[in-house]
Coordinates of C-alpha atoms in Angstrom, one line a residue:
M1 CA 14.5 34.1 139.2
T2 CA 17.0 33.2 141.6
K3 CA 19.0 36.1 143.3
T4 CA 22.4 34.4 143.5
R5 CA 22.9 33.7 139.6
K6 CA 21.8 35.7 136.3
P7 CA 19.7 33.6 134.2
I8 CA 20.7 32.2 130.9
H9 CA 18.5 33.1 128.3
V10 CA 17.2 30.6 125.7
V11 CA 15.5 32.2 122.4
G12 CA 13.1 29.6 120.9
G13 CA 10.7 27.0 122.5
G14 CA 11.1 24.1 120.1
L15 CA 12.8 21.0 120.9
A16 CA 16.2 22.3 121.2
G17 CA 15.3 25.1 123.1
S18 CA 13.1 23.3 125.4
E19 CA 16.0 20.6 125.7
A20 CA 18.7 23.4 126.5
A21 CA 16.5 25.2 129.2
W22 CA 15.8 21.9 130.9
Q23 CA 19.6 20.8 131.1
I24 CA 20.3 24.2 132.1
A25 CA 17.7 24.1 135.0
R26 CA 18.8 20.5 136.1
A27 CA 22.2 22.0 136.5
G28 CA 20.8 24.6 139.1
V29 CA 21.0 27.6 136.8
P30 CA 17.8 29.9 136.1
V31 CA 16.5 30.3 132.5
A32 CA 14.6 32.7 130.8
L33 CA 12.9 30.8 127.9
H34 CA 11.8 33.1 125.2
E35 CA 9.1 31.8 122.5
M36 CA 7.5 34.2 120.0
R37 CA 4.5 32.1 119.4
P38 CA 1.6 33.2 119.7
V39 CA 2.8 36.8 119.4
R40 CA 4.0 35.7 116.0
R41 CA 3.3 32.9 114.0
T42 CA 5.5 30.6 111.8
D43 CA 4.6 29.2 108.4
A44 CA 4.8 25.6 109.9
H45 CA 3.4 25.4 113.3
Q46 CA -0.3 25.4 114.1
G47 CA -0.5 25.9 117.8
D48 CA 1.4 27.7 120.5
G49 CA 2.8 24.9 122.4
L50 CA 6.4 24.1 123.4
A51 CA 8.1 21.4 121.3
E52 CA 5.7 21.3 118.6
L53 CA 6.3 18.7 116.0
V54 CA 5.1 18.6 112.4
C55 CA 5.5 14.9 111.5
S56 CA 4.5 11.8 114.0
N57 CA 7.7 10.0 112.8
S58 CA 10.1 12.8 113.6
F59 CA 12.2 10.5 115.8
R60 CA 12.7 7.9 113.0
S61 CA 14.5 4.5 113.8
D62 CA 14.9 3.3 117.5
D63 CA 17.3 0.7 116.8
A64 CA 20.4 1.5 118.7
D65 CA 22.3 -1.5 117.4
N66 CA 22.0 -0.8 113.8
N67 CA 20.9 2.9 113.1
A68 CA 22.7 6.1 114.1
V69 CA 19.5 7.8 115.1
G70 CA 18.7 5.0 117.2
L71 CA 21.7 5.2 119.0
L72 CA 21.2 9.0 119.4
H73 CA 18.2 8.1 121.1
E74 CA 19.7 5.9 123.6
E75 CA 22.8 8.5 124.4
L76 CA 20.1 11.2 124.9
R77 CA 18.0 9.0 127.1
R78 CA 21.2 8.3 129.3
C79 CA 21.7 11.9 129.4
N80 CA 18.3 12.7 131.1
S81 CA 16.8 14.1 128.0
L82 CA 13.5 15.8 128.3
I83 CA 12.5 15.5 124.7
M84 CA 13.3 11.6 124.9
R85 CA 11.3 11.3 127.9
A86 CA 8.3 12.9 126.5
A87 CA 8.5 11.0 123.2
D88 CA 8.6 7.5 125.1
I89 CA 5.4 8.6 126.9
A90 CA 3.8 9.8 123.6
K91 CA 4.9 6.8 121.3
V92 CA 2.7 5.3 119.1
P93 CA 2.9 1.9 116.8
A94 CA 5.4 2.3 114.0
G95 CA 7.3 -0.9 113.4
G96 CA 11.1 -0.3 114.1
A97 CA 10.6 3.5 114.4
L98 CA 9.9 5.7 117.4
A99 CA 6.7 7.7 116.1
V100 CA 4.9 9.9 118.7
D101 CA 1.5 11.5 119.1
R102 CA 2.4 15.0 118.4
H103 CA -0.1 16.7 120.8
V104 CA 0.6 14.4 123.6
F105 CA 4.4 14.9 123.1
S106 CA 4.2 18.8 123.1
A107 CA 1.8 18.6 126.2
E108 CA 4.3 16.5 128.1
V109 CA 7.1 18.8 127.3
Q110 CA 5.2 21.8 128.2
K111 CA 4.0 20.4 131.4
A112 CA 7.5 19.6 132.5
I113 CA 9.1 23.2 131.6
E114 CA 6.1 25.0 133.4
A115 CA 6.7 22.9 136.5
E116 CA 10.3 23.7 136.6
P117 CA 10.8 26.6 139.1
L118 CA 14.3 27.5 137.6
I119 CA 12.5 28.2 134.1
E120 CA 10.5 31.3 133.2
I121 CA 8.5 31.2 129.9
R122 CA 8.4 34.6 128.2
R123 CA 6.1 34.9 125.2
E124 CA 7.7 37.3 123.1
E125 CA 9.7 38.0 120.0
I126 CA 13.3 38.6 119.9
S127 CA 13.8 40.4 116.7
A128 CA 17.1 41.8 117.0
L129 CA 20.6 40.7 118.7
P130 CA 20.0 40.1 122.4
P131 CA 20.7 43.0 124.8
E132 CA 24.2 43.4 126.0
D133 CA 23.3 42.8 129.8
W134 CA 22.1 39.1 128.6
D135 CA 25.5 37.7 128.9
S136 CA 24.6 34.2 128.0
V137 CA 22.2 33.4 125.3
I138 CA 21.3 30.3 123.4
I139 CA 19.7 30.9 120.1
A140 CA 17.5 27.9 119.2
T141 CA 15.0 29.4 116.9
G142 CA 15.2 26.6 114.4
P143 CA 15.1 26.6 110.7
L144 CA 12.1 29.3 110.8
T145 CA 14.1 31.9 112.6
S146 CA 12.2 35.4 112.5
P147 CA 13.5 37.4 109.6
A148 CA 14.6 40.2 111.8
L149 CA 16.7 38.3 114.1
A150 CA 18.2 36.5 111.0
E151 CA 19.2 39.6 109.3
A152 CA 20.8 40.7 112.5
I153 CA 22.7 37.6 112.7
R154 CA 24.0 37.9 109.0
N155 CA 25.1 41.3 109.5
L156 CA 27.2 40.5 112.7
T157 CA 28.9 37.6 110.9
G158 CA 29.2 38.8 107.1
E159 CA 27.9 35.4 106.4
E160 CA 24.8 34.7 104.1
S161 CA 23.0 31.9 105.8
L162 CA 22.5 29.0 103.4
A163 CA 19.0 27.7 103.0
F164 CA 17.0 24.8 101.8
F165 CA 13.5 24.0 101.2
D166 CA 11.6 21.4 103.7
A167 CA 8.3 19.7 102.7
I168 CA 5.6 18.5 104.6
A169 CA 3.5 15.3 103.9
P170 CA -0.1 14.9 103.7
I171 CA -2.2 13.1 106.4
V172 CA -5.1 11.0 105.6
Y173 CA -8.1 9.9 107.9
K174 CA -7.6 6.1 108.3
D175 CA -11.7 5.5 108.0
S176 CA -11.4 6.8 104.4
I177 CA -8.8 4.3 103.3
D178 CA -10.0 1.5 101.2
M179 CA -8.7 -1.5 103.3
S180 CA -10.1 -4.0 100.5
K181 CA -7.1 -2.9 98.5
A182 CA -4.5 -1.9 101.2
W183 CA -3.2 -4.0 104.0
F184 CA -1.2 -3.9 107.1
Q185 CA 2.5 -4.9 107.0
S186 CA 6.0 -3.5 108.0
R187 CA 8.7 -4.3 105.7
Y188 CA 10.1 -7.7 106.5
D189 CA 7.4 -7.8 109.4
K190 CA 9.7 -5.8 111.6
V191 CA 8.2 -4.8 114.9
G192 CA 9.6 -2.2 116.9
P193 CA 9.4 -0.8 120.5
G194 CA 6.2 0.9 119.9
G195 CA 4.7 -1.6 117.8
N196 CA 2.5 -4.7 118.3
N197 CA 3.9 -8.0 118.7
E198 CA 2.0 -9.8 115.7
A199 CA 4.4 -10.3 112.9
A200 CA 1.6 -10.8 110.7
E201 CA 0.1 -7.4 111.4
G202 CA 2.5 -4.6 110.7
D203 CA 2.3 -1.1 111.7
Y204 CA 2.0 0.5 108.2
I205 CA -0.9 0.7 105.7
N206 CA 0.3 -0.3 102.3
C207 CA -1.2 0.7 99.0
P208 CA 0.0 -1.3 96.0
F209 CA 0.8 -0.4 92.4
E210 CA 0.9 -2.6 89.3
K211 CA 3.2 -1.1 86.7
P212 CA 0.5 0.5 84.3
N213 CA -1.3 2.5 87.1
Y214 CA 2.2 3.4 88.7
L215 CA 3.5 4.8 85.2
E216 CA -0.1 6.8 85.0
F217 CA 0.6 8.2 88.6
H218 CA 4.1 9.0 87.7
A219 CA 3.2 11.0 84.7
A220 CA 0.5 12.9 87.0
L221 CA 3.2 13.8 89.4
L222 CA 5.1 15.3 86.6
A223 CA 2.3 17.2 85.0
A224 CA 1.0 18.4 88.6
E225 CA 0.7 22.2 89.0
K226 CA 3.2 23.3 91.4
T227 CA 3.4 25.9 94.0
E228 CA 5.2 29.1 92.6
F229 CA 8.5 30.1 94.2
K230 CA 9.2 33.8 94.8
D231 CA 12.2 35.2 93.1
W232 CA 14.3 35.1 96.3
E233 CA 13.6 31.5 96.8
K234 CA 14.4 30.1 93.3
S235 CA 18.0 29.7 93.8
T236 CA 17.5 27.8 97.0
P237 CA 18.6 24.1 97.0
Y238 CA 16.5 21.4 98.4
F239 CA 17.8 19.1 101.4
E240 CA 18.4 15.6 99.6
G241 CA 17.1 14.2 102.7
C242 CA 13.5 15.8 102.2
L243 CA 12.9 16.0 98.5
P244 CA 9.3 16.7 97.4
I245 CA 7.8 13.7 95.8
E246 CA 7.5 15.3 92.5
V247 CA 11.0 16.4 92.4
M248 CA 12.2 12.8 92.8
A249 CA 9.8 11.7 90.1
E250 CA 11.6 14.0 87.9
R251 CA 14.6 12.0 88.1
G252 CA 13.3 9.2 86.0
P253 CA 10.3 6.7 86.1
R254 CA 11.9 4.1 88.5
T255 CA 13.1 6.8 91.0
L256 CA 10.4 6.5 93.3
T257 CA 10.5 2.5 93.2
F258 CA 14.0 2.7 94.7
G259 CA 12.9 5.4 97.0
P260 CA 9.7 6.2 99.2
M261 CA 7.5 3.8 97.1
K262 CA 10.0 0.8 97.1
P263 CA 8.2 -2.6 97.5
V264 CA 10.9 -4.4 99.0
G265 CA 10.1 -6.7 102.2
L266 CA 6.4 -6.4 101.2
I267 CA 3.9 -9.0 99.8
D268 CA 0.5 -8.1 98.8
P269 CA -1.8 -10.7 100.7
R270 CA -4.3 -10.6 97.7
T271 CA -1.7 -11.7 94.9
G272 CA 1.0 -13.5 97.3
R273 CA 3.6 -11.4 95.3
K274 CA 5.5 -8.1 95.5
P275 CA 4.0 -5.2 94.2
Y276 CA 5.5 -3.0 91.5
A277 CA 5.6 0.0 93.9
V278 CA 4.0 0.8 97.3
V279 CA 2.8 3.9 99.1
Q280 CA 2.9 3.2 102.8
L281 CA 1.0 5.2 105.3
R282 CA 2.2 5.2 109.0
Q283 CA 0.1 6.1 112.2
D284 CA 0.2 9.8 113.1
N285 CA -1.4 9.9 116.4
K286 CA -2.4 7.7 119.4
L287 CA -5.9 7.2 118.5
G288 CA -5.0 5.4 115.2
T289 CA -7.2 8.0 113.3
L290 CA -4.5 9.7 111.1
Y291 CA -2.2 8.1 108.8
N292 CA 1.0 10.0 107.3
M293 CA 1.8 9.5 103.7
V294 CA 5.6 8.3 104.2
G295 CA 8.1 10.1 102.0
F296 CA 5.2 12.0 100.3
Q297 CA 6.2 15.7 101.2
T298 CA 5.3 17.9 98.2
K299 CA 5.0 21.3 96.7
M300 CA 1.9 20.6 94.5
K301 CA -0.9 22.8 94.9
H302 CA -3.7 21.6 97.2
A303 CA -6.2 20.8 94.8
E304 CA -3.5 18.8 92.8
Q305 CA -2.7 16.8 95.6
V306 CA -6.2 15.8 96.2
R307 CA -6.7 14.6 92.7
I308 CA -3.3 12.7 92.2
F309 CA -3.1 11.1 95.6
R310 CA -6.5 9.8 94.9
M311 CA -5.0 8.0 92.1
I312 CA -3.5 5.7 94.7
P313 CA -5.0 2.2 95.1
G314 CA -7.1 2.4 98.4
L315 CA -6.9 6.5 98.5
E316 CA -9.5 6.6 95.9
N317 CA -11.7 8.2 98.5
A318 CA -9.3 9.6 100.7
Q319 CA -10.1 12.3 103.2
F320 CA -7.0 14.8 104.0
A321 CA -6.5 15.9 107.6
R322 CA -3.8 17.9 106.2
L323 CA -2.2 18.6 102.6
G324 CA 1.5 18.8 101.7
G325 CA 3.1 22.2 102.2
I326 CA 6.8 23.8 101.7
H327 CA 8.8 26.3 103.5
R328 CA 12.2 27.6 103.5
N329 CA 14.7 26.7 106.1
T330 CA 17.8 28.6 107.2
F331 CA 21.0 27.5 108.9
L332 CA 24.5 28.8 109.8
N333 CA 27.7 27.8 108.2
S334 CA 28.5 26.3 111.5
P335 CA 32.1 24.9 110.9
K336 CA 32.9 28.5 110.1
L337 CA 31.1 30.7 112.6
L338 CA 31.0 28.5 115.7
D339 CA 33.6 27.3 118.2
Q340 CA 33.8 23.9 120.3
Q341 CA 31.5 25.3 122.8
L342 CA 28.8 26.1 120.4
R343 CA 29.4 30.0 120.7
L344 CA 29.5 32.4 117.8
K345 CA 33.1 33.5 117.3
A346 CA 32.2 37.0 116.5
M347 CA 30.3 37.3 119.8
P348 CA 30.8 34.5 122.1
R349 CA 27.9 35.5 124.5
L350 CA 25.8 33.8 121.9
R351 CA 25.5 30.2 121.6
F352 CA 23.5 28.4 118.9
A353 CA 21.5 25.1 119.1
G354 CA 19.3 23.0 116.8
Q355 CA 18.5 23.0 113.3
V356 CA 19.8 26.6 112.9
T357 CA 23.2 25.0 113.4
G358 CA 23.0 23.0 110.3
V359 CA 21.9 19.6 111.8
E360 CA 18.8 18.0 110.2
G361 CA 16.2 16.4 112.1
Y362 CA 14.3 16.9 115.3
V363 CA 16.5 14.3 117.2
E364 CA 19.7 16.0 116.1
S365 CA 18.3 19.3 117.1
T366 CA 17.5 18.0 120.4
A367 CA 21.0 16.6 120.7
I368 CA 22.6 20.0 120.2
G369 CA 20.3 21.8 122.3
L370 CA 21.2 19.2 125.2
L371 CA 24.9 20.0 124.5
A372 CA 24.5 23.9 124.2
G373 CA 22.3 23.8 127.6
R374 CA 25.1 21.8 129.4
M375 CA 27.6 23.9 127.8
A376 CA 26.1 27.2 128.9
A377 CA 25.2 25.8 132.4
A378 CA 28.9 24.9 133.0
E379 CA 30.3 28.2 131.9
R380 CA 27.9 30.0 134.4
L381 CA 29.1 27.8 137.1
G382 CA 32.7 28.6 136.5
S383 CA 33.7 25.3 134.6
E384 CA 33.8 24.1 131.1
Q385 CA 31.6 21.3 129.6
V386 CA 34.1 19.1 127.6
P387 CA 32.2 17.9 124.2
P388 CA 31.4 14.2 124.1
P389 CA 34.1 12.0 122.2
P390 CA 33.5 12.0 118.4
T391 CA 33.1 8.2 118.9
T392 CA 29.6 8.6 120.2
A393 CA 26.5 10.0 118.3
L394 CA 26.4 13.1 120.2
G395 CA 30.2 13.7 119.8
A396 CA 29.9 12.9 116.1
L397 CA 27.5 15.5 115.6
H398 CA 29.0 18.0 117.6
N399 CA 32.2 17.5 115.7
H400 CA 30.6 17.6 112.3
I401 CA 29.1 21.1 113.0
T402 CA 32.2 22.5 114.7
G403 CA 34.8 21.7 112.3
G404 CA 34.3 18.2 111.1
A405 CA 32.6 19.4 107.9
D406 CA 34.1 21.5 105.2
A407 CA 32.7 25.2 105.5
K408 CA 32.9 25.4 101.8
T409 CA 30.4 23.0 101.2
F410 CA 28.6 22.5 104.4
Q411 CA 25.1 21.4 104.3
P412 CA 22.5 20.1 106.6
M413 CA 23.2 16.6 107.8
N414 CA 21.3 14.0 109.6
V415 CA 23.2 11.5 112.2
N416 CA 24.7 8.7 110.3
F417 CA 27.7 6.3 111.0
G418 CA 29.4 8.2 108.2
L419 CA 30.1 10.8 111.0
F420 CA 31.8 8.4 113.1
P421 CA 35.7 7.4 113.3
P422 CA 35.7 4.1 111.4
P423 CA 36.1 0.9 113.6
P424 CA 39.2 -1.1 113.7
E425 CA 40.1 -2.7 110.3
D426 CA 39.6 -6.4 111.4
V427 CA 36.0 -5.7 112.1
R428 CA 33.6 -7.3 109.4
K429 CA 31.6 -5.3 107.1
D430 CA 28.4 -6.8 108.4
E431 CA 29.5 -6.0 112.0
R432 CA 30.5 -2.6 111.4
K433 CA 27.4 -0.8 112.6
R434 CA 27.2 -3.0 115.7
S435 CA 30.8 -2.2 116.5
L436 CA 30.4 1.3 116.2
S437 CA 27.1 1.3 118.5
R438 CA 29.2 -0.8 121.1
R439 CA 32.2 1.6 121.2
A440 CA 29.8 4.6 121.3
R441 CA 28.1 3.2 124.3
A442 CA 31.4 2.5 126.3
D443 CA 32.6 6.1 125.3
L444 CA 29.6 7.7 126.2
G445 CA 29.5 5.9 129.6
A446 CA 33.3 7.1 130.4
W447 CA 32.4 10.7 129.2
L448 CA 29.3 10.8 131.6
E449 CA 31.6 9.3 134.6
T450 CA 33.9 12.0 134.0
Q451 CA 31.2 14.8 134.2
K452 CA 29.8 13.5 137.3
A453 CA 33.2 13.5 138.8
A454 CA 34.0 16.9 137.7
A455 CA 30.6 18.1 139.1
A456 CA 31.3 16.5 142.6

């Protein structure tokens, strides 16, 4: 570590922590990055790499004109995001989405962090509040914060952290899919930045249902044996954006056909018409050997998953590289507990970043990691990082968790245009998203120029 400045400590080597550490080092400030794996494992991670992803499509849409997360991608790239740089290197075909090979992605992030002389990686668990001589700390431990640290934070704040269940979808070996029943197509034949250029050949494998076999499948989901929850988990609400497939099925027989199994924009080439329902599978690795069942996160027991998912046309002989699972995620009531600099009001030497702040999604977690890193670095250098305008995707997320949301009803939130200040009243409804994106780009550019001037 440099002798001229004390290091900033970043706890957690996920996407938010890795991004925060990178931004701090880019500002010329030393970093100690603490990652508890492999000393202590988590319920969701499989390896020891930094920035390990659970799902290949964690980055979602890359459409910066019409989708808020796509706009967030662009803003992060313009802010020299390490995570977005690695994602662009590791991308795989996924229509209009930015999906990545998870192993290539993690390796790219780790390689960059290890090559940065101002970052020291320490493999150790931080199981209590950081020592007092750590005068600047970013806690980016994610939704799987170690129980001991989570308890210490609860004791400090006097707040009970909210929680929700986050479910993981199964992955199927491509060569076990019956392509005499399934076919390749993206909805409306949409092609994206990681996709091919043949509109007739989409990036998703589609498995079609007619009404009778769909109703049988729906009934099987309802009757399936589910994972039993422990007493302390039973009152934990699900996050609406990541509901298990069987929980959605419980809401009615047509719920899935308007959700993850909606057939819109798809035509079965064998019948020449739209199916009653469709299961889509998305490429999960660069080799194209693994496909993820889109929207099929589940809490069914493993044997039940194999039995029921083989009822899907085309998956009768499916072999699963990974079955679905479920774990509990925790997060802070950030609008009440954090200030505008992402510092804990009860102990300002502690900042928080990532999903633990109540943003949902890897891209959103990265965004808060980037901001926390820049804010901590600026503070160490004797200045203050002004948050980005709320008209930008970065600023809208920041504003939401630092006061834009109602603390009484605070829940995890993906970035969406509903978090942005509305456009002028004379903007047509069909131009609203593009208008918000244009304004965001301009305002982010002005903000970045202000930061450059302040650093000069």
